[in-house]
Short mmCIF file of C-alpha atoms in Angstrom, two decimals:
data_model
loop_
_atom_site.label_atom_id
_atom_site.label_comp_id
_atom_site.label_asym_id
_atom_site.label_seq_id
_atom_site.Cartn_x
_atom_site.Cartn_y
_atom_site.Cartn_z
CA ILE A 1 6.72 -4.41 -14.55
CA GLY A 2 5.20 -2.53 -17.64
CA ILE A 3 1.39 -2.38 -17.78
CA PHE A 4 -0.62 -1.92 -21.14
CA GLY A 5 -3.60 0.13 -19.78
CA ASN A 6 -7.00 0.89 -20.88
CA VAL A 7 -6.51 4.12 -22.69
CA GLN A 8 -4.24 2.31 -25.07
CA GLN A 9 -6.61 -0.47 -25.63
CA LYS A 10 -9.51 1.64 -26.47
CA ARG A 11 -11.70 0.76 -29.50
CA LEU A 12 -9.53 -2.15 -30.13
CA GLN A 13 -10.81 -5.63 -29.94
CA VAL A 14 -8.76 -7.28 -27.30
CA VAL A 15 -9.07 -11.17 -27.48
CA TYR A 16 -7.83 -13.36 -24.42
CA ASP A 17 -7.57 -17.00 -25.89
CA ILE A 18 -6.25 -18.52 -22.53
CA ALA A 19 -6.54 -22.05 -23.74
CA GLY A 20 -4.85 -21.07 -26.92
CA GLY A 21 -2.12 -19.23 -25.10
CA GLN A 22 -2.47 -16.29 -27.03
CA ILE A 23 -3.67 -12.60 -26.91
CA GLY A 24 -5.01 -10.93 -30.03
CA PHE A 25 -5.84 -7.49 -31.28
CA ALA A 26 -8.26 -6.14 -33.99
CA PRO A 27 -8.68 -2.27 -34.91
CA ALA A 28 -11.99 -0.42 -34.62
CA ALA A 29 -14.05 -2.83 -32.97
CA CYS A 30 -16.34 -0.31 -31.37
CA GLU B 1 3.47 9.88 -46.43
CA GLU B 2 2.65 12.32 -43.70
CA ARG B 3 -0.98 11.11 -43.35
CA GLU B 4 0.20 7.58 -43.32
CA HIS B 5 1.88 8.08 -40.10
CA ALA B 6 -0.30 10.76 -38.50
CA HIS B 7 -3.51 11.34 -36.98
CA THR B 8 -5.44 14.55 -38.01
CA VAL B 9 -8.35 15.14 -35.90
CA GLU B 10 -10.82 17.91 -34.97
CA VAL B 11 -9.90 19.28 -31.52
CA ASN B 12 -13.64 19.25 -30.91
CA SER B 13 -13.80 15.72 -31.50
CA LEU B 14 -11.34 14.95 -28.72
CA LEU B 15 -13.78 15.99 -26.18
CA PRO B 16 -16.49 13.38 -24.98
CA ALA B 17 -20.03 14.26 -25.92
CA THR B 18 -22.30 15.17 -23.11
CA THR B 19 -24.82 12.77 -24.30
CA CYS B 20 -24.63 9.02 -24.66
CA SER B 21 -24.43 7.81 -28.18
CA SER B 22 -26.25 4.43 -27.73
CA SER B 23 -24.33 1.45 -29.02
CA SER B 24 -22.55 2.45 -32.23
CA SER B 25 -23.50 0.48 -35.44
CA SER B 26 -20.15 -1.57 -35.33
CA THR B 27 -21.01 -2.54 -31.75
CA LYS B 28 -24.51 -3.60 -32.75
CA GLY B 29 -23.00 -5.44 -35.61
CA HIS B 30 -20.80 -7.32 -33.39
CA MET B 31 -23.35 -7.88 -30.88
CA SER B 32 -25.54 -9.90 -33.41
CA GLU B 33 -22.48 -11.67 -34.73
CA HIS B 34 -22.02 -12.98 -31.31
CA ALA B 35 -25.17 -14.86 -31.27
CA SER B 36 -23.49 -17.99 -30.00
CA SER B 37 -21.51 -16.52 -27.21
CA SER B 38 -22.73 -13.94 -24.68
CA VAL B 39 -22.08 -10.29 -24.96
CA LEU B 40 -22.51 -7.55 -22.33
CA LYS B 41 -22.41 -3.88 -23.01
CA VAL B 42 -19.44 -1.86 -21.71
CA ILE B 43 -19.64 1.66 -20.47
CA HIS B 44 -17.46 4.13 -19.01
CA LYS B 45 -18.31 4.64 -15.14
CA HIS B 46 -17.84 8.36 -15.38
CA GLY B 47 -19.74 8.92 -18.69
CA PRO B 48 -23.23 10.17 -19.50
CA CYS B 49 -24.15 6.31 -20.48
CA SER B 50 -23.58 5.43 -17.07
CA ARG B 51 -26.42 5.36 -14.70
CA LEU B 52 -23.84 5.65 -11.89
CA ASN B 53 -23.04 9.12 -12.43
CA LYS B 54 -26.34 10.95 -12.10
CA HIS B 55 -24.83 12.83 -9.22
CA LYS B 56 -22.48 15.09 -11.19
CA SER B 57 -20.58 15.82 -8.09
CA LYS B 58 -19.49 12.18 -7.72
CA THR B 59 -17.36 12.34 -10.94
CA PRO B 60 -13.85 12.51 -9.63
CA THR B 61 -11.33 15.01 -11.25
CA HIS B 62 -8.81 14.01 -13.97
CA ALA B 63 -6.11 14.48 -11.29
CA GLN B 64 -8.12 12.30 -8.80
CA ILE B 65 -8.49 9.46 -11.58
CA LEU B 66 -4.72 9.71 -12.43
CA GLN B 67 -3.88 9.51 -8.69
CA GLN B 68 -5.92 6.50 -8.17
CA ASP B 69 -4.28 4.96 -11.19
CA GLN B 70 -1.01 5.37 -9.68
CA THR B 71 -2.19 3.81 -6.48
CA ARG B 72 -3.26 0.80 -8.43
CA VAL B 73 0.00 0.50 -10.21
CA ASN B 74 1.88 0.63 -6.96
CA SER B 75 -0.24 -2.08 -5.63
CA ILE B 76 0.05 -4.20 -8.87
CA HIS B 77 3.92 -3.64 -8.69
CA SER B 78 3.88 -4.62 -4.82
CA ARG B 79 2.04 -7.77 -5.79
CA VAL B 80 4.36 -8.81 -8.46
CA ASN B 81 7.31 -8.09 -6.22
CA SER B 82 5.78 -9.52 -2.87
CA LYS B 83 5.08 -12.61 -4.73
CA LYS B 84 9.00 -12.94 -4.91
CA GLN B 85 9.28 -13.09 -1.28
CA THR B 86 5.82 -14.53 -0.55
CA LYS B 87 6.37 -17.73 1.68
CA SER B 88 4.05 -20.81 0.96
CA VAL B 89 0.78 -20.81 2.78
CA ASP B 90 2.29 -23.77 4.82
CA ASP B 91 5.25 -21.65 5.90
CA LEU B 92 2.81 -18.83 7.03
CA ARG B 93 0.69 -21.64 8.68
CA GLN B 94 3.81 -22.78 10.61
CA SER B 95 5.24 -19.46 11.56
CA ALA B 96 1.86 -18.38 12.81
CA ALA B 97 3.62 -15.24 14.41
CA THR B 98 4.52 -14.03 10.71
CA THR B 99 2.50 -11.02 9.88
CA ILE B 100 0.90 -11.95 6.75
CA PRO B 101 1.43 -9.08 4.45
CA ALA B 102 -2.13 -7.45 3.55
CA GLN B 103 -2.41 -8.34 -0.07
CA SER B 104 -2.55 -5.15 -1.56
CA GLY B 105 -4.54 -6.61 -4.62
CA SER B 106 -5.53 -4.17 -7.51
CA VAL B 107 -6.87 -0.76 -6.73
CA VAL B 108 -10.59 -0.66 -8.00
CA GLY B 109 -10.93 3.03 -7.85
CA SER B 110 -9.35 3.95 -10.98
CA GLY B 111 -10.85 1.10 -13.14
CA ASN B 112 -13.47 2.81 -15.10
CA TYR B 113 -15.40 0.28 -17.26
CA ILE B 114 -18.36 -1.44 -16.05
CA VAL B 115 -20.78 -4.12 -17.17
CA ASN B 116 -24.31 -5.06 -16.08
CA VAL B 117 -25.07 -8.60 -14.86
CA GLY B 118 -28.03 -10.48 -12.90
CA LEU B 119 -27.39 -12.20 -9.76
CA GLY B 120 -30.09 -14.46 -7.78
CA SER B 121 -33.48 -15.56 -8.27
CA PRO B 122 -35.30 -13.68 -9.18
CA LYS B 123 -32.28 -11.78 -10.68
CA LYS B 124 -31.23 -8.46 -9.55
CA GLN B 125 -29.27 -6.28 -12.24
CA LEU B 126 -25.71 -5.07 -10.74
CA SER B 127 -23.06 -2.79 -12.48
CA LEU B 128 -19.68 -4.30 -11.81
CA ILE B 129 -16.36 -2.89 -12.72
CA PHE B 130 -14.72 -5.63 -14.97
CA ASP B 131 -10.90 -6.21 -14.20
CA THR B 132 -8.56 -8.51 -15.86
CA GLY B 133 -6.11 -7.46 -13.09
CA SER B 134 -7.87 -9.17 -10.21
CA ASP B 135 -9.62 -12.49 -9.55
CA LEU B 136 -12.43 -12.35 -7.01
CA THR B 137 -15.98 -11.21 -8.14
CA TRP B 138 -17.91 -9.72 -5.26
CA THR B 139 -20.84 -7.29 -4.68
CA GLN B 140 -22.22 -5.62 -1.59
CA CYS B 141 -24.86 -7.39 0.42
CA ARG B 142 -27.43 -6.77 2.81
CA PRO B 143 -27.78 -6.56 5.72
CA CYS B 144 -24.22 -4.87 5.26
CA ILE B 145 -23.38 -6.20 8.68
CA ILE B 146 -20.54 -3.69 9.22
CA SER B 147 -20.67 -1.22 6.26
CA CYS B 148 -21.69 -0.68 2.85
CA TYR B 149 -20.75 2.26 0.50
CA LYS B 150 -23.47 4.08 -1.42
CA GLN B 151 -24.09 2.32 -4.98
CA LYS B 152 -26.29 3.15 -7.68
CA GLU B 153 -28.57 0.07 -7.70
CA PRO B 154 -30.26 -1.54 -4.60
CA ILE B 155 -27.86 -3.62 -2.73
CA PHE B 156 -28.08 -7.34 -3.28
CA ASP B 157 -29.91 -9.20 -0.64
CA PRO B 158 -29.26 -13.01 -0.58
CA SER B 159 -32.27 -13.59 1.91
CA PHE B 160 -34.64 -12.65 -0.89
CA SER B 161 -32.99 -14.82 -3.40
CA ALA B 162 -34.17 -18.70 -3.92
CA SER B 163 -30.69 -19.88 -5.16
CA TYR B 164 -28.27 -18.29 -2.81
CA THR B 165 -26.12 -20.66 -0.53
CA ASN B 166 -23.10 -19.99 1.75
CA VAL B 167 -19.92 -21.82 1.22
CA SER B 168 -18.70 -23.88 4.09
CA CYS B 169 -15.29 -23.30 5.80
CA THR B 170 -14.34 -26.85 5.15
CA SER B 171 -14.79 -26.77 1.35
CA ALA B 172 -11.99 -27.01 -1.02
CA THR B 173 -13.07 -23.63 -2.62
CA CYS B 174 -13.00 -21.98 0.49
CA SER B 175 -9.11 -22.43 0.91
CA GLN B 176 -8.70 -21.36 -2.76
CA LEU B 177 -9.47 -17.79 -1.56
CA THR B 178 -5.93 -17.48 -0.34
CA SER B 179 -4.36 -17.56 -3.66
CA ALA B 180 -7.38 -15.48 -5.13
CA THR B 181 -7.15 -12.63 -2.21
CA GLY B 182 -3.70 -13.25 -0.64
CA ASN B 183 -5.43 -13.60 2.69
CA THR B 184 -6.43 -16.61 4.47
CA PRO B 185 -10.16 -17.22 4.58
CA GLY B 186 -11.87 -16.69 7.82
CA CYS B 187 -14.65 -18.69 9.31
CA ASP B 188 -18.03 -17.55 11.03
CA THR B 189 -20.54 -20.20 12.02
CA SER B 190 -19.10 -22.44 9.61
CA THR B 191 -19.37 -20.13 6.60
CA CYS B 192 -16.38 -19.12 4.69
CA ILE B 193 -15.33 -15.64 5.06
CA TYR B 194 -13.41 -13.93 2.43
CA ASP B 195 -11.19 -10.71 2.74
CA ILE B 196 -9.79 -8.81 -0.22
CA GLN B 197 -7.64 -5.64 0.38
CA TYR B 198 -6.93 -3.32 -2.25
CA GLY B 199 -3.99 -0.81 -2.52
CA ASP B 200 -5.78 2.33 -1.93
CA GLN B 201 -7.19 1.08 1.55
CA SER B 202 -10.43 -0.09 -0.35
CA PHE B 203 -11.56 -3.56 0.73
CA SER B 204 -14.40 -5.88 0.85
CA ILE B 205 -15.04 -8.50 3.52
CA GLY B 206 -17.95 -10.86 3.65
CA TYR B 207 -19.44 -14.22 3.10
CA PHE B 208 -18.20 -16.37 0.30
CA GLY B 209 -21.27 -17.54 -1.42
CA LYS B 210 -22.80 -19.53 -4.36
CA GLU B 211 -25.53 -17.92 -6.45
CA LYS B 212 -27.17 -17.98 -9.89
CA LEU B 213 -25.24 -15.66 -12.27
CA SER B 214 -27.08 -14.30 -15.44
CA LEU B 215 -24.53 -12.72 -17.99
CA THR B 216 -27.52 -12.38 -20.35
CA ASN B 217 -31.00 -13.47 -20.37
CA THR B 218 -30.06 -16.86 -21.94
CA ASP B 219 -26.51 -17.42 -20.50
CA VAL B 220 -27.34 -18.22 -16.78
CA PHE B 221 -25.10 -20.12 -14.50
CA ASP B 222 -25.97 -21.80 -11.13
CA GLY B 223 -23.34 -22.04 -8.15
CA PHE B 224 -21.38 -19.23 -9.29
CA LEU B 225 -18.62 -18.43 -6.50
CA PHE B 226 -18.84 -14.84 -5.37
CA GLY B 227 -18.07 -12.63 -2.38
CA CYS B 228 -21.32 -11.29 -0.76
CA GLY B 229 -19.61 -8.10 0.95
CA GLN B 230 -20.71 -7.43 4.55
CA ASN B 231 -18.00 -4.82 5.05
CA ASN B 232 -16.99 -2.84 2.10
CA GLN B 233 -15.22 0.43 1.89
CA GLY B 234 -13.47 2.43 -0.80
CA LEU B 235 -13.41 4.18 -4.16
CA PHE B 236 -15.81 1.95 -6.09
CA GLY B 237 -17.70 5.10 -7.46
CA GLY B 238 -21.22 3.85 -7.17
CA SER B 239 -20.69 0.57 -8.97
CA ALA B 240 -21.98 -2.60 -7.02
CA GLY B 241 -18.66 -4.42 -6.70
CA LEU B 242 -16.19 -6.11 -9.12
CA LEU B 243 -16.28 -8.67 -11.88
CA GLY B 244 -12.73 -10.45 -11.60
CA LEU B 245 -11.23 -11.69 -14.90
CA GLY B 246 -7.83 -12.86 -13.87
CA ARG B 247 -6.08 -16.23 -14.14
CA ASN B 248 -7.03 -17.60 -10.67
CA PRO B 249 -9.31 -20.74 -10.47
CA ILE B 250 -11.83 -18.49 -8.63
CA SER B 251 -12.13 -15.86 -11.60
CA LEU B 252 -15.15 -15.79 -13.56
CA VAL B 253 -13.13 -16.93 -16.71
CA GLU B 254 -12.06 -20.09 -15.01
CA GLN B 255 -15.44 -20.85 -13.12
CA LEU B 256 -17.06 -20.55 -16.83
CA ALA B 257 -14.36 -22.36 -18.47
CA GLN B 258 -16.49 -25.32 -19.35
CA LYS B 259 -18.80 -23.24 -21.42
CA TYR B 260 -16.46 -20.43 -22.76
CA ASN B 261 -13.16 -22.40 -22.88
CA ARG B 262 -11.25 -19.66 -21.18
CA PHE B 263 -12.05 -17.39 -24.31
CA PHE B 264 -13.26 -13.89 -23.95
CA SER B 265 -12.81 -10.26 -25.69
CA TYR B 266 -13.87 -6.88 -25.14
CA CYS B 267 -13.84 -3.51 -26.82
CA LEU B 268 -13.49 -0.50 -24.68
CA PRO B 269 -15.35 2.44 -25.90
CA SER B 270 -13.34 5.40 -27.22
CA THR B 271 -15.23 8.11 -25.20
CA SER B 272 -17.04 8.09 -21.89
CA SER B 273 -20.25 8.60 -23.99
CA SER B 274 -19.96 5.56 -26.09
CA ILE B 275 -20.60 2.03 -25.55
CA GLY B 276 -18.37 -1.10 -25.83
CA TYR B 277 -18.84 -4.85 -25.21
CA LEU B 278 -17.33 -7.67 -23.13
CA SER B 279 -18.07 -11.04 -24.64
CA PHE B 280 -17.33 -14.55 -23.40
CA GLY B 281 -16.72 -17.40 -25.77
CA LYS B 282 -15.35 -17.64 -29.45
CA SER B 283 -17.90 -16.27 -31.83
CA ASP B 284 -18.53 -18.32 -34.90
CA GLY B 285 -17.77 -15.14 -37.10
CA SER B 286 -14.91 -14.20 -35.17
CA SER B 287 -13.29 -11.55 -36.96
CA ASN B 288 -10.22 -12.77 -38.93
CA ALA B 289 -8.91 -9.17 -38.70
CA VAL B 290 -7.63 -10.35 -35.05
CA LYS B 291 -3.87 -10.55 -34.86
CA PHE B 292 -2.41 -12.59 -32.19
CA THR B 293 0.78 -12.74 -29.92
CA THR B 294 1.97 -14.84 -27.22
CA LEU B 295 0.09 -14.83 -23.86
CA SER B 296 2.84 -15.28 -21.41
CA THR B 297 2.69 -15.65 -17.38
CA VAL B 298 4.20 -13.18 -15.25
CA SER B 299 6.39 -15.36 -12.86
CA GLN B 300 5.83 -13.38 -9.80
CA GLY B 301 2.01 -12.59 -10.48
CA ASP B 302 0.30 -15.63 -11.51
CA SER B 303 -3.07 -13.85 -11.73
CA PHE B 304 -2.00 -11.61 -14.52
CA TYR B 305 -1.95 -11.84 -18.22
CA GLY B 306 1.65 -11.21 -19.85
CA ILE B 307 2.50 -9.93 -23.21
CA ASN B 308 5.86 -9.63 -24.72
CA VAL B 309 6.47 -6.02 -26.01
CA VAL B 310 9.71 -5.86 -28.07
CA GLY B 311 9.32 -2.48 -29.42
CA ILE B 312 7.40 0.86 -30.11
CA ASN B 313 6.98 2.91 -33.18
CA VAL B 314 6.27 6.82 -33.21
CA GLY B 315 5.34 8.06 -36.78
CA GLU B 316 7.69 6.35 -39.05
CA THR B 317 10.30 6.06 -36.33
CA LYS B 318 11.22 2.99 -34.68
CA LEU B 319 12.29 3.93 -31.11
CA PRO B 320 15.86 3.22 -30.14
CA ILE B 321 15.13 0.90 -27.25
CA SER B 322 16.65 -2.35 -27.04
CA ALA B 323 14.21 -5.37 -26.51
CA SER B 324 15.88 -6.36 -23.25
CA VAL B 325 14.60 -3.25 -21.83
CA PHE B 326 10.82 -4.71 -22.13
CA SER B 327 12.01 -8.26 -21.46
CA SER B 328 13.74 -7.55 -18.18
CA SER B 329 10.51 -5.62 -16.69
CA GLY B 330 7.85 -7.78 -18.46
CA THR B 331 4.38 -6.31 -19.57
CA ILE B 332 1.06 -7.30 -18.38
CA ILE B 333 -2.28 -6.04 -20.10
CA ASP B 334 -4.97 -4.75 -17.53
CA SER B 335 -8.43 -3.50 -18.16
CA GLY B 336 -8.39 -1.80 -14.80
CA THR B 337 -5.04 0.39 -15.09
CA VAL B 338 -5.89 3.42 -17.01
CA ILE B 339 -2.43 4.95 -18.18
CA THR B 340 0.12 2.47 -19.73
CA ARG B 341 3.31 2.31 -17.73
CA LEU B 342 6.48 1.66 -19.49
CA PRO B 343 10.08 1.18 -18.26
CA PRO B 344 11.55 4.62 -17.77
CA THR B 345 14.25 4.16 -20.64
CA ALA B 346 11.46 3.15 -23.10
CA TYR B 347 9.11 6.15 -21.81
CA SER B 348 11.93 8.83 -22.21
CA ALA B 349 12.45 7.47 -25.69
CA LEU B 350 8.59 7.83 -26.61
CA LYS B 351 8.26 11.20 -24.96
CA ALA B 352 11.35 12.72 -27.02
CA ALA B 353 10.21 11.37 -30.10
CA PHE B 354 6.38 12.50 -29.71
CA ARG B 355 7.68 16.02 -28.45
CA GLN B 356 9.89 16.35 -31.72
CA ALA B 357 7.02 15.38 -33.77
CA MET B 358 4.82 17.82 -31.91
CA LYS B 359 7.15 20.72 -31.61
CA SER B 360 5.00 23.23 -33.53
CA TYR B 361 2.20 22.88 -30.61
CA PRO B 362 2.57 24.78 -27.32
CA LEU B 363 3.40 22.54 -24.31
CA THR B 364 1.44 23.34 -21.15
CA GLU B 365 1.47 22.21 -17.64
CA ALA B 366 1.58 18.60 -16.61
CA VAL B 367 -1.29 16.82 -15.00
CA SER B 368 -0.43 14.15 -12.14
CA ILE B 369 1.72 11.45 -13.65
CA LEU B 370 1.17 12.92 -17.31
CA ASP B 371 4.39 15.17 -18.22
CA THR B 372 3.68 15.87 -21.86
CA CYS B 373 0.77 17.99 -22.26
CA TYR B 374 -0.35 20.55 -25.01
CA ASP B 375 -2.50 23.63 -25.44
CA PHE B 376 -4.76 22.82 -28.54
CA SER B 377 -7.32 25.57 -27.56
CA SER B 378 -6.17 27.87 -30.42
CA PHE B 379 -6.46 25.13 -33.19
CA LYS B 380 -9.27 23.86 -35.13
CA THR B 381 -7.52 20.61 -36.13
CA VAL B 382 -4.39 19.04 -34.82
CA SER B 383 -2.04 16.41 -36.28
CA TYR B 384 -0.04 13.80 -33.92
CA PRO B 385 1.95 10.87 -34.78
CA LYS B 386 0.68 7.26 -34.93
CA ILE B 387 1.98 4.97 -32.38
CA SER B 388 2.16 1.16 -32.69
CA PHE B 389 3.51 -1.48 -30.24
CA VAL B 390 5.63 -4.30 -31.68
CA PHE B 391 5.02 -7.68 -29.82
CA ASP B 392 6.85 -10.88 -29.98
CA ASN B 393 6.03 -13.17 -33.18
CA GLY B 394 6.14 -9.95 -35.28
CA LEU B 395 2.79 -8.36 -34.24
CA THR B 396 2.73 -4.68 -34.78
CA GLN B 397 -0.64 -3.29 -33.55
CA ASP B 398 -1.39 0.32 -34.37
CA LEU B 399 -3.01 2.12 -31.47
CA ASP B 400 -6.35 3.69 -32.28
CA ALA B 401 -6.19 7.49 -32.72
CA THR B 402 -8.18 7.76 -29.37
CA GLY B 403 -5.55 5.36 -27.62
CA ILE B 404 -2.79 7.87 -27.57
CA LEU B 405 -3.92 11.15 -25.69
CA TYR B 406 -5.54 11.64 -22.36
CA VAL B 407 -7.79 14.73 -22.78
CA VAL B 408 -8.63 16.82 -19.64
CA SER B 409 -9.64 19.82 -21.80
CA ALA B 410 -8.88 21.42 -25.16
CA ASP B 411 -6.14 23.39 -23.41
CA GLN B 412 -4.72 20.44 -21.82
CA VAL B 413 -4.35 17.32 -23.83
CA CYS B 414 -1.64 14.92 -22.74
CA LEU B 415 0.36 12.04 -24.12
CA ALA B 416 -1.31 9.08 -22.27
CA PHE B 417 1.73 7.24 -21.09
CA ALA B 418 3.83 7.36 -18.04
CA GLY B 419 7.41 5.86 -16.99
CA ASN B 420 7.85 3.40 -14.13
CA GLU B 421 10.50 4.60 -11.53
CA ASP B 422 13.15 1.96 -12.38
CA ASP B 423 13.76 -0.33 -15.43
CA SER B 424 13.83 -3.27 -13.17
CA TYR B 425 10.37 -2.27 -11.55
#
């Protein structure tokens, strides 16, 4: 299985909206 | 045109500072914006912001971090594959003689982002590794009947907490442990015993308990189910345990669903010397800059968060990878795995395109699982191609400039991706 790891997630806002069935990203969040 | 598809950075800026740059303005902005939800600071376990790494000797080498990462990936693969063969718990009960495969859960050692939470009354602050790739939250507990590894903060002692209670063996929450840890819970003087094994021989075994959890001063939850570890060994790097954010009912996300409606977000700091955040609940002003893609389930690993990758762009090139390469293997997003793993066909296309774009820089020796490394020591600034992931329903997400390279030193800067052994892995 492929794994999107934490280096690639750096500085992105990663949003887990489980009830909404979606994962979101926004740039330069920290 | 060139600037549009490439990052140009000072080589010095690639190296983590040796001092902690307290929470950056954007994080602070974010923190205040999240007044209605609870926001925790996220720091890198091995960086100067972490109180855990006062003993320099404790910081693992890059090769060790990458090796631990591979062990974690192997254990995730075995969890996903073993789910295919896993019998139902009833089968196991019937065939008592069956050796229950020790659930090689996720490997913690490589997970390197920690948050600080309060436990008990009066509350004790604990640094826990937060992990979207596992479910059970646990911390080491006195009297450490069998063993406790060295941790930075004082080990939690439930006998000094007014709000601690044990979970009894007969309660339904006790039997929930089987799906969360992969091991049937034990029973000791009518108290439920949990047992979670990790792929790198790390493990935590102890009493399953309920305790007051303080995410922040104002967000306090009674009766939080967690593991009070009496026998803990492994690569937890001075942290007090783990905060499980997976999809199992025992996960913190599910236990606090009432309050936060299964909504959380985080931002992982770009260097080990900066600070990010982990926030629970939809904030009123949640930035509408967020672009969404489908959250899918991983058929064999129901605790994991699946995302559908359909393509990768390097610079202005869409890599020649058929979407079926990604769909046949599936992809999960995991805060505890360091390096992104791709199906080998996809990785070799990414590697070829990146090397083509970087042909003016000298390649140098590989480190552990990273086979495309460069010597930047004779350059003041370097340029490297942007990389973006294309997800289903058309979302194309640029990786941050800091999300493409793994920096060992100025003379060993590596493309931060690795291939799995087999496309069907």
